[in-house]
PDB file of C-alpha atoms in Angstrom:
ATOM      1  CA  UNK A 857       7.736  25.132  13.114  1.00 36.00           C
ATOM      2  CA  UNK A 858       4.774  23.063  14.497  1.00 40.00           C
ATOM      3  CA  UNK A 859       3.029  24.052  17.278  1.00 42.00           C
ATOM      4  CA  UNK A 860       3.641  21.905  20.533  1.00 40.00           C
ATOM      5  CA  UNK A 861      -0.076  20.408  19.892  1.00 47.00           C
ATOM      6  CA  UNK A 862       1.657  19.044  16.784  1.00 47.00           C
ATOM      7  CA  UNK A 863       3.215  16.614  18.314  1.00 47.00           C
ATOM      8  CA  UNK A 864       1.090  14.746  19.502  1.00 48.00           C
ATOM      9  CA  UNK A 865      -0.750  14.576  15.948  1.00 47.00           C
ATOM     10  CA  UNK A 866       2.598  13.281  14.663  1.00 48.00           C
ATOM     11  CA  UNK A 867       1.477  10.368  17.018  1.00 50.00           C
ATOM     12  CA  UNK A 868      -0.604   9.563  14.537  1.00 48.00           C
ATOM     13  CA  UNK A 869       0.465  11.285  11.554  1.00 48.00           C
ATOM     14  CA  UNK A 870       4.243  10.530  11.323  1.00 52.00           C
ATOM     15  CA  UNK A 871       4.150   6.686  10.478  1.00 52.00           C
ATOM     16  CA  UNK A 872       2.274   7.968   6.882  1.00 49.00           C
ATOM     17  CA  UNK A 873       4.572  11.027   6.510  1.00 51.00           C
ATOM     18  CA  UNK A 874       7.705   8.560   7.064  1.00 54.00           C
ATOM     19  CA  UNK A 875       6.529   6.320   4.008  1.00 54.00           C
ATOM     20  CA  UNK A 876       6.414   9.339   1.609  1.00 51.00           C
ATOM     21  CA  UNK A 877      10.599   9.155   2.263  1.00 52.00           C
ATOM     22  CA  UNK A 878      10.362   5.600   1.780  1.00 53.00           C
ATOM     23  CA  UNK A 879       9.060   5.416  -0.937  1.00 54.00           C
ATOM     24  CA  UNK A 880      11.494   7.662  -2.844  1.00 55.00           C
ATOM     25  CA  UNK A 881      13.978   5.487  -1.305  1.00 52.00           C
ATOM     26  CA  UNK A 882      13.160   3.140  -3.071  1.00 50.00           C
ATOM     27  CA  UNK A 883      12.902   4.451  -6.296  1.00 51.00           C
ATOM     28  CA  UNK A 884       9.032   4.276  -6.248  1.00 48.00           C
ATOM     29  CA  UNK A 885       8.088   7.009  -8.133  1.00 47.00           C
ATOM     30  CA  UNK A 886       9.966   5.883 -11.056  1.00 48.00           C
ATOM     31  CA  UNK A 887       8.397   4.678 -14.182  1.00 43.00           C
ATOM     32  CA  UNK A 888       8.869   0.848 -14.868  1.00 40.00           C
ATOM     33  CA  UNK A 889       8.910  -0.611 -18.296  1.00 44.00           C
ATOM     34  CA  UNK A 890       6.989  -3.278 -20.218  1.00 45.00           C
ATOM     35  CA  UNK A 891       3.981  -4.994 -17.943  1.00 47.00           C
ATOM     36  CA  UNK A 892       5.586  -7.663 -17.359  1.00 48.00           C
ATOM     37  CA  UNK A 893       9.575  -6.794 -16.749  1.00 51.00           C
ATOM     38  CA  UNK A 894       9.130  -7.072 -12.896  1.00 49.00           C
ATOM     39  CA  UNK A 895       6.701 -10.260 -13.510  1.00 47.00           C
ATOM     40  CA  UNK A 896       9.943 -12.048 -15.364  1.00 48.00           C
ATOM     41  CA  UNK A 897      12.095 -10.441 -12.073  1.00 47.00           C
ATOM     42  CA  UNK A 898       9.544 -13.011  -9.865  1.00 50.00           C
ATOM     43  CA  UNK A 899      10.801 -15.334 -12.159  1.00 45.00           C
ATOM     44  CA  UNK A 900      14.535 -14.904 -12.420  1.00 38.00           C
ATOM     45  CA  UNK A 901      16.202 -13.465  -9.567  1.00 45.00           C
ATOM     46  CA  UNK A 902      17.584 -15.966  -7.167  1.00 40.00           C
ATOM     47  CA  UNK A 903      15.928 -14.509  -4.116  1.00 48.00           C
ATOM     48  CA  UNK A 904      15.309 -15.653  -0.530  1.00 53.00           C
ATOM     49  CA  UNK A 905      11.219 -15.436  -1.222  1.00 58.00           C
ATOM     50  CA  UNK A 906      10.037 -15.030  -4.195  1.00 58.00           C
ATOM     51  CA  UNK A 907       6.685 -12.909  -3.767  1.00 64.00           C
ATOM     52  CA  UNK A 908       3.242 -13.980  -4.902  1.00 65.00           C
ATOM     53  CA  UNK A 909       1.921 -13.587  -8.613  1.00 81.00           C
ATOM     54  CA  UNK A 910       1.492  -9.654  -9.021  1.00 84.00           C
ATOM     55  CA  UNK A 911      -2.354 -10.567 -10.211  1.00 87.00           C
ATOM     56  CA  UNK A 912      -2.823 -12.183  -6.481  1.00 90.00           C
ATOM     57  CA  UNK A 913      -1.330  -8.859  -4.810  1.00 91.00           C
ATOM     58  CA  UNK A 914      -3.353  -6.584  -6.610  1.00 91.00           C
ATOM     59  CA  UNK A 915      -6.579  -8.765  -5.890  1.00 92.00           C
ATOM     60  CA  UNK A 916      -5.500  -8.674  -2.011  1.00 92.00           C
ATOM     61  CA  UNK A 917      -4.419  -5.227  -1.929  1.00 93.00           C
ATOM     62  CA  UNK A 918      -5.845  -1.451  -4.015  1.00 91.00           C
ATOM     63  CA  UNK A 919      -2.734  -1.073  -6.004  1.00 91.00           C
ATOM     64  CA  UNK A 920      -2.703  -1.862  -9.319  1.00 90.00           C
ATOM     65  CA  UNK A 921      -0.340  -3.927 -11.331  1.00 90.00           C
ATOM     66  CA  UNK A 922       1.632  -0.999 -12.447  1.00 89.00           C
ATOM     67  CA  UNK A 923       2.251   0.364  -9.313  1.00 89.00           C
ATOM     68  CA  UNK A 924       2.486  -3.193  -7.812  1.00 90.00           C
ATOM     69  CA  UNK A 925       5.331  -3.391 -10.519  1.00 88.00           C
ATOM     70  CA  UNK A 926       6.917  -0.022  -9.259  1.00 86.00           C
ATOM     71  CA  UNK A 927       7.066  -1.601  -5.543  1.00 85.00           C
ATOM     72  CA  UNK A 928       8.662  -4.610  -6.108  1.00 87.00           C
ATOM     73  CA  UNK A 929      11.425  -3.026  -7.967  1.00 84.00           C
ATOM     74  CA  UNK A 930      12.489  -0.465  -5.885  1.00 81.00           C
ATOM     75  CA  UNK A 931      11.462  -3.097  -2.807  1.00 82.00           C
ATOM     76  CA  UNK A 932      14.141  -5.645  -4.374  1.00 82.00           C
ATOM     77  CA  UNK A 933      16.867  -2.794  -5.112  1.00 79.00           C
ATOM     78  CA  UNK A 934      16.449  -2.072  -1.529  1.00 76.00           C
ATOM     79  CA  UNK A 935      15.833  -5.964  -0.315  1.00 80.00           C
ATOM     80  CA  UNK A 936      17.711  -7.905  -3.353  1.00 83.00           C
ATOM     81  CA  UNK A 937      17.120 -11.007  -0.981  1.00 85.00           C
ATOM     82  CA  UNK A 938      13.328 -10.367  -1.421  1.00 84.00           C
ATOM     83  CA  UNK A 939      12.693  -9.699   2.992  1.00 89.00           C
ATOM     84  CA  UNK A 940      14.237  -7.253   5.473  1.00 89.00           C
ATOM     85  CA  UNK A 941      15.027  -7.710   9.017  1.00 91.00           C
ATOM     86  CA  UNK A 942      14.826  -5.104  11.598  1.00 93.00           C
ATOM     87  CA  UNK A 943      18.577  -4.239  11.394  1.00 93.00           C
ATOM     88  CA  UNK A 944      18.199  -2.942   7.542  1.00 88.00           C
ATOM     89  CA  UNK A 945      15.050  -1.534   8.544  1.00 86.00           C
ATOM     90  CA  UNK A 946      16.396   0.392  11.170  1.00 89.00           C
ATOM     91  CA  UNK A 947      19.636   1.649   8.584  1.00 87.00           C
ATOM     92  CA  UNK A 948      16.716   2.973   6.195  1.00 80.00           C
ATOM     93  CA  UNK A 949      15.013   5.255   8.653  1.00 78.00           C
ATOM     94  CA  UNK A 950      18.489   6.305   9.901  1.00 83.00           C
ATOM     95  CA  UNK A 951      18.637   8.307   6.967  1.00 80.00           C
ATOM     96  CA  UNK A 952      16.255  10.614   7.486  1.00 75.00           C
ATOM     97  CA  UNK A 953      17.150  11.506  11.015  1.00 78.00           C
ATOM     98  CA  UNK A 954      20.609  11.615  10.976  1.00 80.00           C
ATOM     99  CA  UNK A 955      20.996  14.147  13.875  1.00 79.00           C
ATOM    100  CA  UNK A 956      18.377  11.951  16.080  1.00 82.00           C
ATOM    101  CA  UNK A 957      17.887   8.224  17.010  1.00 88.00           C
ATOM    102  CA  UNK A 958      14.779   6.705  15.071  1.00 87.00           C
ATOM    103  CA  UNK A 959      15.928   3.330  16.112  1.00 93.00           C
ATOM    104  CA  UNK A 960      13.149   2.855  18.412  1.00 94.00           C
ATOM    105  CA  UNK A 961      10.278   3.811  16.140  1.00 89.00           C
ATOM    106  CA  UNK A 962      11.866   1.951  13.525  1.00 90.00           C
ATOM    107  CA  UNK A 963      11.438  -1.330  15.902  1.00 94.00           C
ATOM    108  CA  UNK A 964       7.975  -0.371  16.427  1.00 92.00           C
ATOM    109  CA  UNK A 965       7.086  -0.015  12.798  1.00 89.00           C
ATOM    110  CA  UNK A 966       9.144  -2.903  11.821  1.00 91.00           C
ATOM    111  CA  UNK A 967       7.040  -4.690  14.470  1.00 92.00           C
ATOM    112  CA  UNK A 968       3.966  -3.576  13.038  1.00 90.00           C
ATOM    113  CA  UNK A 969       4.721  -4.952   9.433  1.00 90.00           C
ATOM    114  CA  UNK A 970       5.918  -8.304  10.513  1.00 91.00           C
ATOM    115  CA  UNK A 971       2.240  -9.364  10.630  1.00 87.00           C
ATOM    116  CA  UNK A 972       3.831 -13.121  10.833  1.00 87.00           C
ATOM    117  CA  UNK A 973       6.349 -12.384  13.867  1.00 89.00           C
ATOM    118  CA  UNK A 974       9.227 -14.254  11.827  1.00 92.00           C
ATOM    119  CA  UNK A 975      11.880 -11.108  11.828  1.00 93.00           C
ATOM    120  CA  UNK A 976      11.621 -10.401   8.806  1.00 92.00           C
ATOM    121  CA  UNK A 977       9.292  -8.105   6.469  1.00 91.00           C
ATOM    122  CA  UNK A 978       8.193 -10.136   3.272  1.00 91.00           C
ATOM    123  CA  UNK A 979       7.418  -8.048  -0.339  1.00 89.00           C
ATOM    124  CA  UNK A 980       3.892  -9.175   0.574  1.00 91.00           C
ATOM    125  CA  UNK A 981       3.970  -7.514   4.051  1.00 91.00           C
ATOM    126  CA  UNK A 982       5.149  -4.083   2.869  1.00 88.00           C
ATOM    127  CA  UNK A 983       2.684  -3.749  -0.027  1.00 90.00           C
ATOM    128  CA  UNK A 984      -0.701  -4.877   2.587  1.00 91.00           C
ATOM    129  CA  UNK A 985       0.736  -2.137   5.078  1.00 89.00           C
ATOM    130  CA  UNK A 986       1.420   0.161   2.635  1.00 87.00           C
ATOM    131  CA  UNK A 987      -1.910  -0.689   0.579  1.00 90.00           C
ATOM    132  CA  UNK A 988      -3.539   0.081   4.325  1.00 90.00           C
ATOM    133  CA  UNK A 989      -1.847   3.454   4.922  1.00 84.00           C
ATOM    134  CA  UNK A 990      -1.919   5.117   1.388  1.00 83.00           C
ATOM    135  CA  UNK A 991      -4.968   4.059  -0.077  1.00 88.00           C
ATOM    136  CA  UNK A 992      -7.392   2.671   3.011  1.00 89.00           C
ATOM    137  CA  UNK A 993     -10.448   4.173   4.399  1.00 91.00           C
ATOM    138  CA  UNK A 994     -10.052   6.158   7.129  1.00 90.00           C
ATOM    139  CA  UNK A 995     -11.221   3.678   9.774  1.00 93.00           C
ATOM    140  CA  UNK A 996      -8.591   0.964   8.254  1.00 92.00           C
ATOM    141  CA  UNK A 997      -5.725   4.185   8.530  1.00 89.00           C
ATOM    142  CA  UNK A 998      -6.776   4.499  11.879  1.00 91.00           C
ATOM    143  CA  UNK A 999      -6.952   0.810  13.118  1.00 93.00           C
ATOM    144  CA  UNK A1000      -3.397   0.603  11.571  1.00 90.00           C
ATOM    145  CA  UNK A1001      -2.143   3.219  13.461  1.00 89.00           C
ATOM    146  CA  UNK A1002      -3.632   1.684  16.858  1.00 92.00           C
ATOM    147  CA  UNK A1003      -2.453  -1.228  16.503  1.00 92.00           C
ATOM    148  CA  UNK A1004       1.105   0.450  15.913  1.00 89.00           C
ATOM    149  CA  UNK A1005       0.501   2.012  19.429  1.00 90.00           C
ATOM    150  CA  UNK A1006      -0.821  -1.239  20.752  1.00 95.00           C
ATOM    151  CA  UNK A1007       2.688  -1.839  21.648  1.00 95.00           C
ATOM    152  CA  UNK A1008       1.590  -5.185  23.563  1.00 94.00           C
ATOM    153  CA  UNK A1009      -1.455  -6.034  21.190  1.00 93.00           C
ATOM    154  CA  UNK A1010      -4.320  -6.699  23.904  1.00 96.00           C
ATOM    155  CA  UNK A1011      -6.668  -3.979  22.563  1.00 96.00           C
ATOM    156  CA  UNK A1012      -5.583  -0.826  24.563  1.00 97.00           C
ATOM    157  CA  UNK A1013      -3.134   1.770  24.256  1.00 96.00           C
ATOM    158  CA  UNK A1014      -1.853   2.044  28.072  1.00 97.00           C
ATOM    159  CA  UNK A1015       0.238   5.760  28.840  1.00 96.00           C
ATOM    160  CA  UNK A1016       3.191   3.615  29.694  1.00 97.00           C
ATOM    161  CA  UNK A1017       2.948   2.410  25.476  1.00 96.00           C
ATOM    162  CA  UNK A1018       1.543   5.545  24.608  1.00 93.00           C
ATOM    163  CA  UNK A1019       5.207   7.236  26.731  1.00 94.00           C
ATOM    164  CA  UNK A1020       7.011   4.912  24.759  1.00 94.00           C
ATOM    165  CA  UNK A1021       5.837   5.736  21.621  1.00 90.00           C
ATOM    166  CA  UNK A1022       6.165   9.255  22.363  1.00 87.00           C
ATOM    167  CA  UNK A1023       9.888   9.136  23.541  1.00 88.00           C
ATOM    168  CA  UNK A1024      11.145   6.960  20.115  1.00 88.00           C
ATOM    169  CA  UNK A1025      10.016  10.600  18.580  1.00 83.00           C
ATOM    170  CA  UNK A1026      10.696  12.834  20.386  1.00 82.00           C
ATOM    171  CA  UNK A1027      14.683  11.026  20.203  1.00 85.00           C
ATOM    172  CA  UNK A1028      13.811  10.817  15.989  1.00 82.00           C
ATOM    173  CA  UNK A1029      12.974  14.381  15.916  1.00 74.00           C
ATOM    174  CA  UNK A1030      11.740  16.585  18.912  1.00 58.00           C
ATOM    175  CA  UNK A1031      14.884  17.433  20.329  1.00 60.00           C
ATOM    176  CA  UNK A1032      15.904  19.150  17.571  1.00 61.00           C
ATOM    177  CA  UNK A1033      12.532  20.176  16.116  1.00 62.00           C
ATOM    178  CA  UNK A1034      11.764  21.913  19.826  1.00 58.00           C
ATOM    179  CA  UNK A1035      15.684  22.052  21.239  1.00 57.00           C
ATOM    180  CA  UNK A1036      13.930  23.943  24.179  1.00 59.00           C
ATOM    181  CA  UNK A1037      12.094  21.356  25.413  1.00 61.00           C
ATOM    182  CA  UNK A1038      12.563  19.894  28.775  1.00 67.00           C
ATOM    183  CA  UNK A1039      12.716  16.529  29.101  1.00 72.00           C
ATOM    184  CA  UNK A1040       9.664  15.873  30.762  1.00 79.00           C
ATOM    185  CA  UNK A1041       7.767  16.740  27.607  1.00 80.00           C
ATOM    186  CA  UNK A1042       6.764  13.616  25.664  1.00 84.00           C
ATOM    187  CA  UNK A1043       5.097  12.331  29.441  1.00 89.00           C
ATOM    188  CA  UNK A1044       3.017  15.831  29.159  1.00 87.00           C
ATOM    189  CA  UNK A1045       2.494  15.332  25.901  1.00 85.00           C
ATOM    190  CA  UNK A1046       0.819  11.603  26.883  1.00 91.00           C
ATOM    191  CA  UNK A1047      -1.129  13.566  29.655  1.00 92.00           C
ATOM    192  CA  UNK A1048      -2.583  15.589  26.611  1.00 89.00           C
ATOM    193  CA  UNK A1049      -3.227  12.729  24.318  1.00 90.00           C
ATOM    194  CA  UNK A1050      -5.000  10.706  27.016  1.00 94.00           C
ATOM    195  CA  UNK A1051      -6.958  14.148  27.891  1.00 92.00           C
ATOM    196  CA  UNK A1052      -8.313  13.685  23.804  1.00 90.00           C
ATOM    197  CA  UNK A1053      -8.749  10.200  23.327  1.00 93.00           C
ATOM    198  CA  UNK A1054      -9.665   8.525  26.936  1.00 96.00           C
ATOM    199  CA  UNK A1055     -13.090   9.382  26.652  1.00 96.00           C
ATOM    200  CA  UNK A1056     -14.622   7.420  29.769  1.00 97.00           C
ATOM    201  CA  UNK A1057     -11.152   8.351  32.376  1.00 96.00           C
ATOM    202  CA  UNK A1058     -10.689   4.538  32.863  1.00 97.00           C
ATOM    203  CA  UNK A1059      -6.529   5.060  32.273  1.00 96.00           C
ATOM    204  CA  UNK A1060      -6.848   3.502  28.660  1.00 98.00           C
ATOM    205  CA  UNK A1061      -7.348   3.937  25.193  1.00 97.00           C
ATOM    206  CA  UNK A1062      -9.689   1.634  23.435  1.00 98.00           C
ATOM    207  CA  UNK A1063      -9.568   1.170  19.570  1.00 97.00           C
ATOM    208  CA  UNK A1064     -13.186   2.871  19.357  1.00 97.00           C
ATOM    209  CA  UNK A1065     -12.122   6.028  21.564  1.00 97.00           C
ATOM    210  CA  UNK A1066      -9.259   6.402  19.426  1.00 94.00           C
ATOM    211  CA  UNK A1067     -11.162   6.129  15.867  1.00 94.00           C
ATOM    212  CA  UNK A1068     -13.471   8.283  17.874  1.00 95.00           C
ATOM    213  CA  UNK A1069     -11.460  11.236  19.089  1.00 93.00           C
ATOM    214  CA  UNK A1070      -9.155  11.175  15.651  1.00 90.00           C
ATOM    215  CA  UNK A1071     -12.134  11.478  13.543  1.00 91.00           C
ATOM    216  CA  UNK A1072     -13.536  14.535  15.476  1.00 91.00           C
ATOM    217  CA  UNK A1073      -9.786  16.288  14.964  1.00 86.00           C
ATOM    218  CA  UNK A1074      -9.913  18.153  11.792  1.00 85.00           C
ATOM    219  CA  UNK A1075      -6.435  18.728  11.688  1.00 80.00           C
ATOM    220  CA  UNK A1076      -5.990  14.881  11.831  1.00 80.00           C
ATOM    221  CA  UNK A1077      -8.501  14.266   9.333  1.00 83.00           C
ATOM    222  CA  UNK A1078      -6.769  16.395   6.999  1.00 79.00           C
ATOM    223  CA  UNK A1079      -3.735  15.662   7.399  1.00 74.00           C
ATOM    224  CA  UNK A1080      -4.241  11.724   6.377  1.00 74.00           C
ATOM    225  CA  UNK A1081      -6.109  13.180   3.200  1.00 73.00           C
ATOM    226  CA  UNK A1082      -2.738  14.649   2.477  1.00 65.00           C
ATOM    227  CA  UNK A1083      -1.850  11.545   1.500  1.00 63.00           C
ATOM    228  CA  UNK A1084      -4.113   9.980  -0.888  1.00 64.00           C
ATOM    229  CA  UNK A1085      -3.066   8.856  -4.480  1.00 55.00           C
ATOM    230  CA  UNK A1086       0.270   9.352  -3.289  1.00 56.00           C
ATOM    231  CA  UNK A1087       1.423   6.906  -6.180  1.00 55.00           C
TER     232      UNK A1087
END
């Protein structure tokens, strides 16, 4: 069992731990075919969107075209109309807490991949997170995460976002990961994040005391190496 300190690194942590169950999911550690079976899928399928040319993607993102073609297909078995709204979204991470409630972290993640605020999570969308979180330097990991917690995006994680944030996982997972906790715990847990990370007391978390105070935590630092070269 983690220690109570541990949740508050899932804070940070959990949003790249969650994607190793997504992506078997999807299938995506299965081997694809020929080099260009899912480039003929782009072609064929009658799809919603049809996603850019895999040559594009793997310019714009540090996958290559293999494992750009591994994405897409489990993405589409998942997606077959090519996006996913919230509402799918939300049924996918269901499945791996089916004693808790990850609804609400689910709406915060889905938020954070709908980079275009259209309701909906493109092929493109999943693959620049994902290309962010799996294979991105540890200061674009980190700015990810923040602006996850940067629940209304002006630059500062308040403890009224950072209690939020807290609360969607402690209901995915705390209860029954600590069933003895009271249910003041995710505000003490904010009281201990902000204790880290608000380096100057002002009440807020700015994007550099965050990089800051997550770089300086070993256990953190570790932790995201865990998940290098995942695919």
């Amino acid at each position: 069992m983690l220690s109570l300190d541990g949740l508050e690194m899932i804070a940070v942590l959990v949003v790249m731990g969650l994607f190793i169950k997504v992506l078997e999911q999807f299938g995506m550690f299965e081997p694809v075919g020929g080099e260009d079976s899912v480039e003929d899928d782009f072609e064929l399928s009658t799809v919603c969107h049809r996603p850019e040319s895999m040559d594009k993607l793997q310019e714009q993102t540090k996958f290559t075209k293999k494992e750009l073609q591994v994405l897409y297909r489990g993405f589409k078995n998942e997606c077959p109309s090519g996006v996913v709204n919230e509402e799918n979204f939300k049924t996918i991470y269901s499945q791996f807490f089916p004693q808790g409630d990850s609804s609400m972290y689910a709406h915060f993640l889905f938020e954070a991949f709908d980079t275009n605020k259209n309701g909906s999570v493109s092929f493109e969308d999943f693959v620049f997170g994902l290309s962010i979180i799996l294979r991105g330097t540890v200061n674009d990991r980190l700015n990810w995460a923040f602006n996850l917690y940067d629940l209304n995006k002006d630059g500062c994680i308040t403890k009224e976002e950072m209690l939020d944030i807290m609360k969607s996982i402690y209901d995915m997972m705390g209860k029954y990961t600590y069933p003895s906790m009271q249910d003041d715990a995710p505000r003490e847990h904010v009281e201990n994040f902000f204790q880290k990370m608000d380096q100057n007391k002002d009440g807020v978390v700015t994007i550099d005391e965050f990089i800051d105070s997550c770089k300086k935590d070993e256990n953190i630092m570790q932790s995201m190496q865990l998940f290098d070269n995942v695919i």
